[in-house]
CSV table of C-alpha atoms in Angstrom, one decimal:
chain,number,residue,atom,x,y,z
K,1,UNK,CA,88.7,119.9,110.0
K,2,UNK,CA,89.3,116.2,109.2
K,3,UNK,CA,92.6,114.6,108.7
K,4,UNK,CA,93.3,111.1,107.4
K,5,UNK,CA,96.2,108.7,107.8
K,6,UNK,CA,96.2,105.9,105.5
K,7,UNK,CA,98.4,102.6,105.5
K,8,UNK,CA,98.3,100.1,102.7
K,9,UNK,CA,99.9,96.8,102.9
K,10,UNK,CA,99.3,93.6,100.8
K,11,UNK,CA,100.4,90.1,101.3
K,12,UNK,CA,101.3,87.4,98.9
K,13,UNK,CA,100.2,84.4,101.2
K,14,UNK,CA,98.1,81.7,99.6
K,15,UNK,CA,95.4,80.0,101.5
K,16,UNK,CA,96.3,76.3,102.2
K,17,UNK,CA,94.3,73.4,100.9
K,18,UNK,CA,93.9,70.6,103.3
K,19,UNK,CA,92.6,67.1,102.8
K,20,UNK,CA,90.6,65.6,105.7
K,21,UNK,CA,90.1,62.2,106.7
K,22,UNK,CA,87.0,62.1,104.6
K,23,UNK,CA,89.3,62.9,101.5
K,24,UNK,CA,87.4,66.2,101.0
K,25,UNK,CA,89.6,69.2,100.2
K,26,UNK,CA,88.9,72.1,102.5
K,27,UNK,CA,90.3,75.7,102.0
K,28,UNK,CA,92.0,77.1,105.1
K,29,UNK,CA,90.3,80.2,106.2
K,30,UNK,CA,91.5,83.5,104.7
K,31,UNK,CA,91.0,85.3,107.9
K,32,UNK,CA,94.3,84.1,109.3
K,33,UNK,CA,96.3,85.8,106.5
K,34,UNK,CA,94.0,88.8,106.4
K,35,UNK,CA,94.5,89.7,110.1
K,36,UNK,CA,98.3,89.9,109.8
K,37,UNK,CA,97.7,92.1,106.6
K,38,UNK,CA,95.4,94.4,108.5
K,39,UNK,CA,97.7,94.7,111.5
K,40,UNK,CA,100.7,95.7,109.2
K,41,UNK,CA,98.4,98.2,107.4
K,42,UNK,CA,97.3,99.7,110.8
K,43,UNK,CA,101.0,100.0,111.9
K,44,UNK,CA,101.7,102.1,108.9
K,45,UNK,CA,98.6,104.4,109.2
K,46,UNK,CA,99.4,104.8,113.0
K,47,UNK,CA,102.9,106.0,111.9
K,48,UNK,CA,101.8,108.2,109.2
K,49,UNK,CA,101.5,112.0,109.4
K,50,UNK,CA,98.0,113.8,109.1
K,51,UNK,CA,96.6,113.7,105.6
K,52,UNK,CA,99.4,111.2,104.4
K,53,UNK,CA,99.3,107.8,102.9
K,54,UNK,CA,102.1,105.3,103.5
K,55,UNK,CA,102.6,102.1,101.5
K,56,UNK,CA,104.6,99.1,102.4
K,57,UNK,CA,107.1,97.7,100.0
K,58,UNK,CA,104.8,94.8,99.0
K,59,UNK,CA,102.0,97.2,98.3
K,60,UNK,CA,104.3,99.5,96.2
K,61,UNK,CA,105.4,96.4,94.2
K,62,UNK,CA,101.7,95.7,93.3
K,63,UNK,CA,100.9,99.2,91.9
K,64,UNK,CA,100.6,99.4,88.2
K,65,UNK,CA,102.3,102.1,85.9
K,66,UNK,CA,98.7,103.2,85.3
K,67,UNK,CA,98.3,104.0,88.9
K,68,UNK,CA,101.5,105.9,89.1
K,69,UNK,CA,100.6,107.9,85.8
K,70,UNK,CA,97.1,108.8,87.5
K,71,UNK,CA,99.0,110.0,90.7
K,72,UNK,CA,101.3,112.2,88.5
K,73,UNK,CA,98.3,113.5,86.5
K,74,UNK,CA,96.7,114.4,89.8
K,75,UNK,CA,99.8,116.4,90.8
K,76,UNK,CA,101.0,113.7,93.3
K,77,UNK,CA,104.0,111.7,93.5
K,78,UNK,CA,105.2,108.4,95.1
K,79,UNK,CA,108.4,108.7,97.1
K,80,UNK,CA,110.6,106.2,98.8
K,81,UNK,CA,111.5,106.7,102.5
K,82,UNK,CA,114.9,108.2,103.0
K,83,UNK,CA,115.5,106.6,106.4
K,84,UNK,CA,114.9,103.3,107.9
K,85,UNK,CA,112.4,102.9,110.7
K,86,UNK,CA,110.6,100.2,112.6
K,87,UNK,CA,108.3,99.7,109.9
K,88,UNK,CA,111.0,98.9,107.4
K,89,UNK,CA,111.2,100.4,104.0
K,90,UNK,CA,108.0,102.2,103.0
K,91,UNK,CA,106.7,104.6,100.4
K,92,UNK,CA,104.5,107.7,100.7
K,93,UNK,CA,102.4,109.9,98.6
K,94,UNK,CA,103.1,113.6,98.4
K,95,UNK,CA,102.1,116.6,96.4
K,96,UNK,CA,104.5,117.3,93.5
K,97,UNK,CA,104.7,121.0,94.9
K,98,UNK,CA,105.8,119.8,98.5
K,99,UNK,CA,109.3,120.8,99.7
K,100,UNK,CA,110.9,118.3,102.1
K,101,UNK,CA,107.8,116.3,102.8
K,102,UNK,CA,107.2,114.7,106.3
K,103,UNK,CA,105.7,111.3,105.9
K,104,UNK,CA,105.7,110.2,109.7
K,105,UNK,CA,104.1,111.7,112.6
K,106,UNK,CA,106.2,113.5,115.1
K,107,UNK,CA,106.4,111.3,118.0
K,108,UNK,CA,105.4,113.0,121.2
K,109,UNK,CA,108.1,113.3,123.9
K,110,UNK,CA,107.4,110.7,126.8
K,111,UNK,CA,106.0,112.4,129.8
K,112,UNK,CA,108.4,112.8,132.8
K,113,UNK,CA,107.2,110.7,135.7
K,114,UNK,CA,108.2,112.3,138.9
K,115,UNK,CA,108.1,110.8,142.4
K,116,UNK,CA,105.6,112.5,144.7
K,117,UNK,CA,107.1,115.2,147.0
K,118,UNK,CA,107.5,113.7,150.6
K,119,UNK,CA,106.2,115.7,153.4
K,120,UNK,CA,108.7,116.9,156.0
K,121,UNK,CA,108.1,115.5,159.4
């Protein structure tokens, strides 16, 4: 079976317009803003549990009431995180029938590193 983890993030950055020596205006490349947005969205998806969608606060602020109504019509709800984490405040999508939904992946325990056994001489 296939499982998805989705992270959504938006950014309110505005590309800068520069005026060069030839007095021609040039727009600063959007890729500089785009890469930071993608990095944050990837961080959210890396933290998400299987089959879970996580939204940053800025992505949540850009959702319209129509989108929330459509989620509810589909049997889904948008919940706010109850604990702070290293990704900050976030929101997640869950089924309305879920009890105690887990938005983040369980972090595996770090492997114990043991020193190699020394031979007796």
